[in-house]
mmCIF file of C-alpha atoms in Angstrom:
data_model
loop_
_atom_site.group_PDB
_atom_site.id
_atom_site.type_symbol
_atom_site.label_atom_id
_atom_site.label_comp_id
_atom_site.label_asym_id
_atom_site.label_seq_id
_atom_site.Cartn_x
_atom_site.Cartn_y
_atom_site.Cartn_z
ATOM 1 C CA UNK A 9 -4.066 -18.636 -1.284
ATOM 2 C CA UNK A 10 -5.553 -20.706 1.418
ATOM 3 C CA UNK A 11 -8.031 -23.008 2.956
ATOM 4 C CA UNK A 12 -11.851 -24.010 4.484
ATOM 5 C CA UNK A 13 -10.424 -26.616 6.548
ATOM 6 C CA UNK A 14 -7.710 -28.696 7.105
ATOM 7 C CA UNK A 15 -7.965 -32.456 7.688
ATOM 8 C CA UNK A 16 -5.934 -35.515 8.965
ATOM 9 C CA UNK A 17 -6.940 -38.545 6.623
ATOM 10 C CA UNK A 18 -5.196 -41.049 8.762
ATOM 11 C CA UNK A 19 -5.668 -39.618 12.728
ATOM 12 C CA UNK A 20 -4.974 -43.260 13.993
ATOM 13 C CA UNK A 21 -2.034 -44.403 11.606
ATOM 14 C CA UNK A 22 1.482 -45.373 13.590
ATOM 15 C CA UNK A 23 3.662 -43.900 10.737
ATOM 16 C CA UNK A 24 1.664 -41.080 9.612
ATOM 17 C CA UNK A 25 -0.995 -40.666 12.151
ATOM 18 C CA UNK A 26 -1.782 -38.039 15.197
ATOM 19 C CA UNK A 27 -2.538 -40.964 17.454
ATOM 20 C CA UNK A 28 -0.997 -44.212 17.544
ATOM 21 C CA UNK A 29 -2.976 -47.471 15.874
ATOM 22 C CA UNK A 30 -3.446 -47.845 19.848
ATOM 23 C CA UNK A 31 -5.108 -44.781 20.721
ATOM 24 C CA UNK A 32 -1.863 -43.347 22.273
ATOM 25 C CA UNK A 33 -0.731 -39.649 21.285
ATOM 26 C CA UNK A 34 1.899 -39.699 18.482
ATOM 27 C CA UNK A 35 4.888 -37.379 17.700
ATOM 28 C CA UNK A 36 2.528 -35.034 15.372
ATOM 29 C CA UNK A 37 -0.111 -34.465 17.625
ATOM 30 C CA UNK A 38 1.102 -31.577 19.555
ATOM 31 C CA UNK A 39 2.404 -29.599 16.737
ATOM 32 C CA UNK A 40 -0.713 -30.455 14.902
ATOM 33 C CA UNK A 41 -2.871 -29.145 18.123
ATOM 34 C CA UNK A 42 -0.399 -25.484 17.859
ATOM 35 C CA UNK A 43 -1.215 -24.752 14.199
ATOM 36 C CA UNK A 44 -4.925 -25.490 14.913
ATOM 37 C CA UNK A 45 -5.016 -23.718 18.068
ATOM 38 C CA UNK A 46 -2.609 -20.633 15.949
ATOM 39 C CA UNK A 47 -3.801 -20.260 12.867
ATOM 40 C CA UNK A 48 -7.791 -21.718 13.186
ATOM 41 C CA UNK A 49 -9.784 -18.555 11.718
ATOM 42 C CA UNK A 50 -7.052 -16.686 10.406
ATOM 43 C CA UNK A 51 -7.139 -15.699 7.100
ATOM 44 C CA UNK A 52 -4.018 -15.549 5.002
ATOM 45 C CA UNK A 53 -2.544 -12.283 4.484
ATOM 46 C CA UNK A 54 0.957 -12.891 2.315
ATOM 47 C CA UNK A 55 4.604 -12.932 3.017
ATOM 48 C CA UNK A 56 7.355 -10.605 3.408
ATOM 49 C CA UNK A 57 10.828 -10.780 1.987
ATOM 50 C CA UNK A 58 13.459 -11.199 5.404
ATOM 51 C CA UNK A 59 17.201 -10.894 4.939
ATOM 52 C CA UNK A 60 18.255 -13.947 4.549
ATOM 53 C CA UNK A 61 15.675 -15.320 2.329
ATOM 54 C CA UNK A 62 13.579 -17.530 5.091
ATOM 55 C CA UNK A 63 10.342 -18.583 3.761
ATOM 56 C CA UNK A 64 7.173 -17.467 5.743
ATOM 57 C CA UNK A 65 3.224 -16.807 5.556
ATOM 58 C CA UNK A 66 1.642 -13.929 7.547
ATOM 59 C CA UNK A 67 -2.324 -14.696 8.820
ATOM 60 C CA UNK A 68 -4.747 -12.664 10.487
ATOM 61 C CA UNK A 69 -6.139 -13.997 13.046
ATOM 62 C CA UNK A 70 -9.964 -13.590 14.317
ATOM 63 C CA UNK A 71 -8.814 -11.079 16.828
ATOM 64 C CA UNK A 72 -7.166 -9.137 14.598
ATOM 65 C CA UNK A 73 -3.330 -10.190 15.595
ATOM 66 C CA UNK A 74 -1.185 -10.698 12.878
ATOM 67 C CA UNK A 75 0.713 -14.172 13.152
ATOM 68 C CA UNK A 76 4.009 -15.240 10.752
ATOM 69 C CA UNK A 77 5.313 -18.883 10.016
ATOM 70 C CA UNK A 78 8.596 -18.843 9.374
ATOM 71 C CA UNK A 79 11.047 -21.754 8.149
ATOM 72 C CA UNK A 80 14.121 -22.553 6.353
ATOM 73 C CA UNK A 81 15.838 -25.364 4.511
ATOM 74 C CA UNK A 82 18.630 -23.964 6.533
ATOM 75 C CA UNK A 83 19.374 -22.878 9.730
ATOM 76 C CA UNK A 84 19.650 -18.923 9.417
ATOM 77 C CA UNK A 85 19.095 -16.335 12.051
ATOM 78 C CA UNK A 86 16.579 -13.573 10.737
ATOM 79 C CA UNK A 87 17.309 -10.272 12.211
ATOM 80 C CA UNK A 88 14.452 -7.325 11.437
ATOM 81 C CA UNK A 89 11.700 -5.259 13.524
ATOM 82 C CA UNK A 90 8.452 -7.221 13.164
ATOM 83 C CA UNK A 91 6.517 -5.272 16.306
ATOM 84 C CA UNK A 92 6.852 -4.076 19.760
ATOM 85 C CA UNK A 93 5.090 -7.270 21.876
ATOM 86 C CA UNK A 94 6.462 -10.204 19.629
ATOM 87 C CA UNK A 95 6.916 -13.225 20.972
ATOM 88 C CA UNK A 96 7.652 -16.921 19.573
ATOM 89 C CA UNK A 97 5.842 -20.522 19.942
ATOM 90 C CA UNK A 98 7.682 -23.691 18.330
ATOM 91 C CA UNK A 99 5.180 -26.457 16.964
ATOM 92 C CA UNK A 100 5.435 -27.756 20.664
ATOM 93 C CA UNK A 101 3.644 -24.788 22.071
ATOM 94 C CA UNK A 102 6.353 -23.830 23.991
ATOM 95 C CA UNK A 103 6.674 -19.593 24.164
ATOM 96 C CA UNK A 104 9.603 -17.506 23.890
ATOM 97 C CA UNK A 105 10.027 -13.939 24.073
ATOM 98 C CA UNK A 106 13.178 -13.353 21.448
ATOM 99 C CA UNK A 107 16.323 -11.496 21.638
ATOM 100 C CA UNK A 108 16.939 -7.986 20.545
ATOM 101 C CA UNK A 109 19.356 -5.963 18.795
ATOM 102 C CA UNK A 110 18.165 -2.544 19.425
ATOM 103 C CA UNK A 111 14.786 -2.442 18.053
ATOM 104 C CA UNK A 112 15.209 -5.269 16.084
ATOM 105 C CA UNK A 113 14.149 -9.225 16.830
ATOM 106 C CA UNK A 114 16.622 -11.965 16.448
ATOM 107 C CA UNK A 115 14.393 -14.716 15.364
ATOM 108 C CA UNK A 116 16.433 -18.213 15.101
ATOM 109 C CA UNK A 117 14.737 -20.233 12.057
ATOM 110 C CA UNK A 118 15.171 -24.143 10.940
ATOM 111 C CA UNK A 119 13.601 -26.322 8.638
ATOM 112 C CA UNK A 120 11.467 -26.832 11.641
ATOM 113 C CA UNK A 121 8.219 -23.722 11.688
ATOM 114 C CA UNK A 122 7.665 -21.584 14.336
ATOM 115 C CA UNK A 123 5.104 -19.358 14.584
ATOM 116 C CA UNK A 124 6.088 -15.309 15.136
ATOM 117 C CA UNK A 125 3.315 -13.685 17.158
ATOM 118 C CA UNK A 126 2.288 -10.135 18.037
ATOM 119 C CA UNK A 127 3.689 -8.618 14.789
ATOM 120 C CA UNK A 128 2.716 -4.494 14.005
ATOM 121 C CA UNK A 129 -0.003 -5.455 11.310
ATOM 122 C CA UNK A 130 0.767 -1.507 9.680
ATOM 123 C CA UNK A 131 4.452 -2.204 9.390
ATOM 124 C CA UNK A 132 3.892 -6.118 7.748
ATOM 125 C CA UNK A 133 1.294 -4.702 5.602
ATOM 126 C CA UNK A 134 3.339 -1.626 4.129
ATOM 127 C CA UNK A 135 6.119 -4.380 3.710
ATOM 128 C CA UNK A 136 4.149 -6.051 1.477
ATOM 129 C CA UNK A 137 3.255 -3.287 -0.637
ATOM 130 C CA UNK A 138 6.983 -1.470 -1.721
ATOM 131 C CA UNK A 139 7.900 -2.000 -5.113
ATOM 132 C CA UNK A 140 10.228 -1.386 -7.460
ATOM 133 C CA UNK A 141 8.893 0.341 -10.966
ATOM 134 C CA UNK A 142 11.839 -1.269 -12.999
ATOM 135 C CA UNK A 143 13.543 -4.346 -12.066
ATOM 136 C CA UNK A 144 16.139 -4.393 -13.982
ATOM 137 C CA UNK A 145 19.121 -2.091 -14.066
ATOM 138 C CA UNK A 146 20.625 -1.613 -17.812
ATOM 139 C CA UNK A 147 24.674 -3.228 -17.080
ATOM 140 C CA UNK A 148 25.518 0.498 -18.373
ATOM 141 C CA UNK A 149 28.159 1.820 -16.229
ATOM 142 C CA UNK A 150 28.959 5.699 -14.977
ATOM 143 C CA UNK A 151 25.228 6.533 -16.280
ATOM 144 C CA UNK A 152 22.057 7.520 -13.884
ATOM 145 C CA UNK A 153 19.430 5.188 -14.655
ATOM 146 C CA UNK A 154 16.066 6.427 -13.664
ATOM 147 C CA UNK A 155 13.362 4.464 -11.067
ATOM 148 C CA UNK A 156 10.869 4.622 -8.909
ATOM 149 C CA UNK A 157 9.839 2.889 -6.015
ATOM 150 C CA UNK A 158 6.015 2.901 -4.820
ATOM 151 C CA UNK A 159 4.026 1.510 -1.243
ATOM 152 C CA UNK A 160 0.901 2.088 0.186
ATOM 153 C CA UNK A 161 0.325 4.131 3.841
ATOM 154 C CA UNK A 162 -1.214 0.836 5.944
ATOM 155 C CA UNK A 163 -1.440 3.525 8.826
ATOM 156 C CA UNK A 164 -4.940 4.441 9.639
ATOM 157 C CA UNK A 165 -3.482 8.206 10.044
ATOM 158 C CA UNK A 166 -0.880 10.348 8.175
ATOM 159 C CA UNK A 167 3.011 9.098 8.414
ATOM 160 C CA UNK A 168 5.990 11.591 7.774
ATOM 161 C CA UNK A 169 9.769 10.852 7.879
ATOM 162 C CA UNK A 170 12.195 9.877 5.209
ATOM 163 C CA UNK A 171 13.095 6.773 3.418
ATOM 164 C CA UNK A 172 16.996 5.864 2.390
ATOM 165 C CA UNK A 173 17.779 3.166 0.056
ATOM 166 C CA UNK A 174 21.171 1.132 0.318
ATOM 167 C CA UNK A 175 22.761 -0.683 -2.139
ATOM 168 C CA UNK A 176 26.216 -2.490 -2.582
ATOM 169 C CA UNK A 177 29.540 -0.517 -2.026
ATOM 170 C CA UNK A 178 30.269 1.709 -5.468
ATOM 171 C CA UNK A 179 26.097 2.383 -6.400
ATOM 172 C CA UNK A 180 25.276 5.820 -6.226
ATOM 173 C CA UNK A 181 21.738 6.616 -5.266
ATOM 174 C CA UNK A 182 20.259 9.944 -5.776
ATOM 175 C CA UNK A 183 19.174 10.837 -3.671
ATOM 176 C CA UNK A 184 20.628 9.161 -0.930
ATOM 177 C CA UNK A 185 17.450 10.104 1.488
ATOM 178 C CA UNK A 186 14.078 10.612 0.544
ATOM 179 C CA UNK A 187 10.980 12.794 2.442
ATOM 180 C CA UNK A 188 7.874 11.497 2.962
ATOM 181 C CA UNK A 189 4.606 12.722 4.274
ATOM 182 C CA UNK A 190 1.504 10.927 3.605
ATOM 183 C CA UNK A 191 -2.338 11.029 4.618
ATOM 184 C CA UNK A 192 -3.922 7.807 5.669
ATOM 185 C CA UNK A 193 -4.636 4.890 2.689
ATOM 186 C CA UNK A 194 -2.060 7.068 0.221
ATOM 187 C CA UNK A 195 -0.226 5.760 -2.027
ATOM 188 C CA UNK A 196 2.802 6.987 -3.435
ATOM 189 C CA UNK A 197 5.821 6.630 -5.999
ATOM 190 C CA UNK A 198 9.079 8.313 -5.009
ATOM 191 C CA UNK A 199 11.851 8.708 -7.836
ATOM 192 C CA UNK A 200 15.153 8.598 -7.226
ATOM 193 C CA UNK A 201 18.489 7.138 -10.037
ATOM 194 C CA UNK A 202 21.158 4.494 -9.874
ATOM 195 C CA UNK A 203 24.429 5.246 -10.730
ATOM 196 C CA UNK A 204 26.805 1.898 -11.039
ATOM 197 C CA UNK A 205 30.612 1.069 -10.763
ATOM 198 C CA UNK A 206 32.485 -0.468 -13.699
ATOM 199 C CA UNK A 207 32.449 -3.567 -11.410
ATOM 200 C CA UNK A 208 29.055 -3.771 -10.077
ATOM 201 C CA UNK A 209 27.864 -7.219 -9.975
ATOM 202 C CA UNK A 210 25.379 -8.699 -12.632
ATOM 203 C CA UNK A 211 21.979 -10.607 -11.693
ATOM 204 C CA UNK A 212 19.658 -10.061 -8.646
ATOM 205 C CA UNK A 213 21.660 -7.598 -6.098
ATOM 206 C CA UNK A 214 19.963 -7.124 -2.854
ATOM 207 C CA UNK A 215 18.766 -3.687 -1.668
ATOM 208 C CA UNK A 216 17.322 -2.613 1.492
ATOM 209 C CA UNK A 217 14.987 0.466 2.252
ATOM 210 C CA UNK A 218 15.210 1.752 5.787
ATOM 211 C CA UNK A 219 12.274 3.899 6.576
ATOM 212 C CA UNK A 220 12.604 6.186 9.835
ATOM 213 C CA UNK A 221 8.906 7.336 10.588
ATOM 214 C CA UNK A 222 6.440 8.921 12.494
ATOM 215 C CA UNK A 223 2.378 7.635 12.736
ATOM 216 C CA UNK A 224 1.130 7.287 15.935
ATOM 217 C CA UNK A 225 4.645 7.068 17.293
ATOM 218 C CA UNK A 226 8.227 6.395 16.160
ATOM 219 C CA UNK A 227 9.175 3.838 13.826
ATOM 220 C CA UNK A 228 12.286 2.327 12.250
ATOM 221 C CA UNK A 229 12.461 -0.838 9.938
ATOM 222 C CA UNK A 230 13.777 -1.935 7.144
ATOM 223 C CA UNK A 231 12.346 -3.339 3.965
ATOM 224 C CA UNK A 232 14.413 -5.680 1.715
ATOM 225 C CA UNK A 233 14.427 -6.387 -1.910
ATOM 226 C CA UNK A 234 16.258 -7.568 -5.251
ATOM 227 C CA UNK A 235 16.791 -5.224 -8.518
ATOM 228 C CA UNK A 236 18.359 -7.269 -11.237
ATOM 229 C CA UNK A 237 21.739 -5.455 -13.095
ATOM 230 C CA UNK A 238 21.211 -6.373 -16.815
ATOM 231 C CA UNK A 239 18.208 -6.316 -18.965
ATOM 232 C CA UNK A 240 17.097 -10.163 -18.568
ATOM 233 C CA UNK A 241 18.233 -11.093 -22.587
ATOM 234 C CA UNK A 242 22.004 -12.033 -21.825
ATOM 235 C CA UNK A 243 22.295 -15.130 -19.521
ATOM 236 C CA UNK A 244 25.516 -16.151 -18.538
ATOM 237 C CA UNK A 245 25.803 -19.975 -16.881
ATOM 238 C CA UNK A 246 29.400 -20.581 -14.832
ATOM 239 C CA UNK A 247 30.446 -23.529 -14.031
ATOM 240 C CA UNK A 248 34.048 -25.136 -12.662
ATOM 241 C CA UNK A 249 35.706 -28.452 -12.221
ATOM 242 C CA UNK A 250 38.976 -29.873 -11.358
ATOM 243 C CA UNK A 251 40.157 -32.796 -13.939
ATOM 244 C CA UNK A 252 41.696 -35.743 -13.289
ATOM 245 C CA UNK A 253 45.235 -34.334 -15.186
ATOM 246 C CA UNK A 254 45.041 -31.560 -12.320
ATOM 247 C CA UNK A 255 43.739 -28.800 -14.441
ATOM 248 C CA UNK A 256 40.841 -26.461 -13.241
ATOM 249 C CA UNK A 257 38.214 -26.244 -16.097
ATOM 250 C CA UNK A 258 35.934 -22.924 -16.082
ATOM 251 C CA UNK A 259 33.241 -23.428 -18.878
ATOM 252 C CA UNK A 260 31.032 -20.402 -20.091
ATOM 253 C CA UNK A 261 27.624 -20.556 -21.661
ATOM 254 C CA UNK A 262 26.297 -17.563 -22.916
ATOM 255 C CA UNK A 263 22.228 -16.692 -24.357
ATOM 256 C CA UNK A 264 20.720 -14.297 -25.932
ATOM 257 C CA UNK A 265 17.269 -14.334 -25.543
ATOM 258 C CA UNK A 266 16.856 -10.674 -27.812
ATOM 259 C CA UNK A 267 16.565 -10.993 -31.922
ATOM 260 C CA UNK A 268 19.560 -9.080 -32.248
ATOM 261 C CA UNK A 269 23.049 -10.900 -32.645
ATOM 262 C CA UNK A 270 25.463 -9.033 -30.704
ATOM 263 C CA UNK A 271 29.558 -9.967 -29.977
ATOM 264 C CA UNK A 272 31.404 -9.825 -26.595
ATOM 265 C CA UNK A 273 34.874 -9.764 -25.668
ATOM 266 C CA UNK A 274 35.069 -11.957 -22.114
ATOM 267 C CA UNK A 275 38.027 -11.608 -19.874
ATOM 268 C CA UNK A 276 38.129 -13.849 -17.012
ATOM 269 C CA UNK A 277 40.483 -12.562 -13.707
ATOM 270 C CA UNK A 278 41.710 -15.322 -11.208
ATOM 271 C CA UNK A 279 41.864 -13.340 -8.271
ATOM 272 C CA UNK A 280 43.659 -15.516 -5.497
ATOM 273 C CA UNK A 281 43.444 -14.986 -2.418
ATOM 274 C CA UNK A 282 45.880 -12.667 0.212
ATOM 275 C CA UNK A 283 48.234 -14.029 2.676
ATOM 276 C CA UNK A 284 47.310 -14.555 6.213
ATOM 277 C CA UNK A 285 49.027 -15.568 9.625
ATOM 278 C CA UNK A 286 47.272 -19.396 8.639
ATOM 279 C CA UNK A 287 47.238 -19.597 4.824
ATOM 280 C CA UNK A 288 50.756 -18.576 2.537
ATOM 281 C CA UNK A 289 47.297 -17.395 0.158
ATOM 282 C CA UNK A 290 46.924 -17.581 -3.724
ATOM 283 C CA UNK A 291 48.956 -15.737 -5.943
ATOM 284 C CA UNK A 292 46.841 -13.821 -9.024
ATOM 285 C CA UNK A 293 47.051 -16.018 -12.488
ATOM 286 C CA UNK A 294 46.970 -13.829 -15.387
ATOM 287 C CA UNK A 295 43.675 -12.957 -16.869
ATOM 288 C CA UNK A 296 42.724 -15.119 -19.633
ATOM 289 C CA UNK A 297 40.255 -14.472 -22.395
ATOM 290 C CA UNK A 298 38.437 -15.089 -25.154
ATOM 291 C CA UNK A 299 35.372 -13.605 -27.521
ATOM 292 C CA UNK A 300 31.843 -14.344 -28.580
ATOM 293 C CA UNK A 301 30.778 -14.066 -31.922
ATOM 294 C CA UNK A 302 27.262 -13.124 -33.095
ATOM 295 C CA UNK A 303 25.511 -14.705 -30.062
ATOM 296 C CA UNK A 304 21.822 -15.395 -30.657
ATOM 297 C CA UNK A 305 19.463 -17.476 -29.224
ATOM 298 C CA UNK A 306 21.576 -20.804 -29.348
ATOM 299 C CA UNK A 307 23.977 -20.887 -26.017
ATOM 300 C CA UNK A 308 27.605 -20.296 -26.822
ATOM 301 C CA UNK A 309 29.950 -22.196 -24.839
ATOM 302 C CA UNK A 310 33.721 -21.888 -23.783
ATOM 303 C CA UNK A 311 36.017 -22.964 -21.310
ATOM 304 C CA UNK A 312 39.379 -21.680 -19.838
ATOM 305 C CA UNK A 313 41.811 -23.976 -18.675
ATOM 306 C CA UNK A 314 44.386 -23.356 -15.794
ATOM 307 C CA UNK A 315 46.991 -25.619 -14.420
ATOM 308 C CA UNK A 316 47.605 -26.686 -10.945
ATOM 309 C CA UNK A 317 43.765 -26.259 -10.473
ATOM 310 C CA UNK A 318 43.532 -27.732 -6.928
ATOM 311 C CA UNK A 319 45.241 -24.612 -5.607
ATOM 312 C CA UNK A 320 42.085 -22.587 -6.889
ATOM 313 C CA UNK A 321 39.696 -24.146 -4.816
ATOM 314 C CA UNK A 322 37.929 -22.284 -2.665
ATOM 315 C CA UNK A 323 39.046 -18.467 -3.947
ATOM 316 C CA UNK A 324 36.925 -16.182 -6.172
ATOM 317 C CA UNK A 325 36.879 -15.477 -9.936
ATOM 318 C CA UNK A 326 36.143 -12.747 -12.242
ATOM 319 C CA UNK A 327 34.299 -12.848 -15.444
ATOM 320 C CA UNK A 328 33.602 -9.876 -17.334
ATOM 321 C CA UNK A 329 32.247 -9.944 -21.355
ATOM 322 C CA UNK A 330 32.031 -6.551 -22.522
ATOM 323 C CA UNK A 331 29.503 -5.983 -25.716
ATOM 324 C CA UNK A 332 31.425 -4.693 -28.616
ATOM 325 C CA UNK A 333 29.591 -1.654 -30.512
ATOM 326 C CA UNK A 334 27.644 -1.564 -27.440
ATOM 327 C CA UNK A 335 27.276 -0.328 -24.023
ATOM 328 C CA UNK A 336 26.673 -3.258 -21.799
ATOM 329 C CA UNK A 337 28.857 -4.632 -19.714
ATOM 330 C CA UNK A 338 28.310 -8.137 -17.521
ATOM 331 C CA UNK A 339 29.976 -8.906 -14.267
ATOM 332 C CA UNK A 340 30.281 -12.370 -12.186
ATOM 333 C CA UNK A 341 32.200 -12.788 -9.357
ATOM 334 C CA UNK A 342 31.889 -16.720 -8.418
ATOM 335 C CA UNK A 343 33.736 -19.242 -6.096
ATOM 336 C CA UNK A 344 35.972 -21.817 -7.535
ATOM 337 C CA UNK A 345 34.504 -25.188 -7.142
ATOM 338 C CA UNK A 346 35.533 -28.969 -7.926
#
């Protein structure tokens, strides 16, 4: 979870070095001089989950500042409340204040680190600590499925306010806010049930938790997550390609990773895509399907064929196996690719 020291093996080394084989500085030497200068002394705190996924590592620094490095493998824009005097230095040591939208920092991230400083240590730190009880939602649909989700008070006085939790379009959550009131260092768990649509989605779903609070003054920001519809036995594995003949190719392998064999009837929905004032659109094929019989541990495979694939490309698809004699129900929506 972290380090003594960090050294450069090679400080004089033309390809890999901080200074030329001539003495002279190389490219790495400034953004080698901004993490020292950033992050010497600081000890490593975690990482938070952002909203579109960018990687990062919060520190604590000797003064008690709380310092994230954030990157990407691609270029995203991150868009979430991280403190009231942030501000951000590149690897070059050049400082920027960031833009807002409201409360909110718009932090612009690239493969490329920068360093987020000034960040409200209570509000990373309470990040950091909300869970989920269960991860997984049971693909049972029209039924309340009980939860809970926990976090620690990183205020060093009481909070109150109210937490909300949104999901996708069609969940039900009951109920849709929840109060809060805690003393300082209290930990909590708050239930609360998940109602789903016949549709809803299978696999990790993401889910944010806006809390609206009051410590030593107002606060609003949001806390994201992943629950996971299903309960982790059934895997489903979609793939598509286009064949030479012309024909689109959707093949379906299907695991059970539970000792029980079970059947499913699969239906698979080519949904085309709508008109517009550019695009005459994709008319609807009709829904094709097919059935799975005694499904254990060894992946079942099938495919679905469909003529005059090319036209395909690029619009969405419906899967949906339905257990027979039981309850569940799966659900993938995926893009048609070559």
């Amino acid at each position: 979870q972290g380090a003594d020291a960090i050294f450069t093996t090679h400080p004089y080394d033309d390809q890999r070095g901080l200074m030329s084989d001539s003495g002279t500085p190389g490219d790495l030497l400034l953004p080698w001089r901004t993490t020292a200068s950033l992050l010497g002394g600081a000890k490593f705190v975690g990482s938070i989950q952002l909203p579109h996924g960018s990687k990062n590592r919060l520190f604590q620094r000797p003064n008690a500042e709380m310092l994230m490095v954030v990157w990407s493998d691609h270029r995203t824009r991150e868009i979430i409340y991280l403190g009231d005097k942030v501000s951000i230095v590149d690897v070059w040591g050049r400082t920027r204040i960031p833009r807002r939208s409201g409360s909110r920092q718009m932090v612009d991230v690239d493969r490329l680190p920068v360093f987020v400083r000034g960040l409200n240590p209570h509000v990373a730190r309470l990040r950091m600590s909300v869970k989920f009880d269960e991860l997984h939602i049971p693909s049972v649909f029209g039924k309340p499925h009980s939860n809970q989700i926990q976090f620690h008070n990183e205020f060093p006085q009481g909070v109150g306010g109210t937490l909300s939790i949104k999901a996708p379009d069609g969940w039900q959550i009951s109920p849709d806010r929840i109060d809060l009131k805690m003393a300082a260092d209290d930990h909590i768990r708050k239930q609360f049930e998940v109602s789903l649509p016949f549709d809803a989605n299978s696999g990790l779903v993401p889910i944010r938790i806006d809390f609206d609070v009051v410590a030593d003054k107002s606060y609003k920001f949001s806390v994201y997550r992943e629950l996971d519809v299903g309960d982790g036995q059934l895997e489903i594995d979609i793939h598509t390609r286009l064949e030479k003949d012309g024909d689109l190719i959707v093949e379906q392998r299907m695991t059970n990773r539970s000792d029980r064999l079970v059947d499913f009837k699969c239906l698979l929905y080519a949904l085309g895509s709508p008109a517009t004032s550019e695009s005459p659109g994709v008319p609807q094929r009709r829904r094709q399907r097919t059935q799975v019989f005694r499904l254990g541990n060894t992946p079942d495979v099938k495919s679905y064929r469909y003529p005059n694939g090319a036209e395909l490309l690029g619009t969405q698809m419906w899967l949906r196996a339905e257990e027979i004699d039981g309850s569940r129900v799966l659900n993938y929506r995926f893009d048609v690719e070559r």
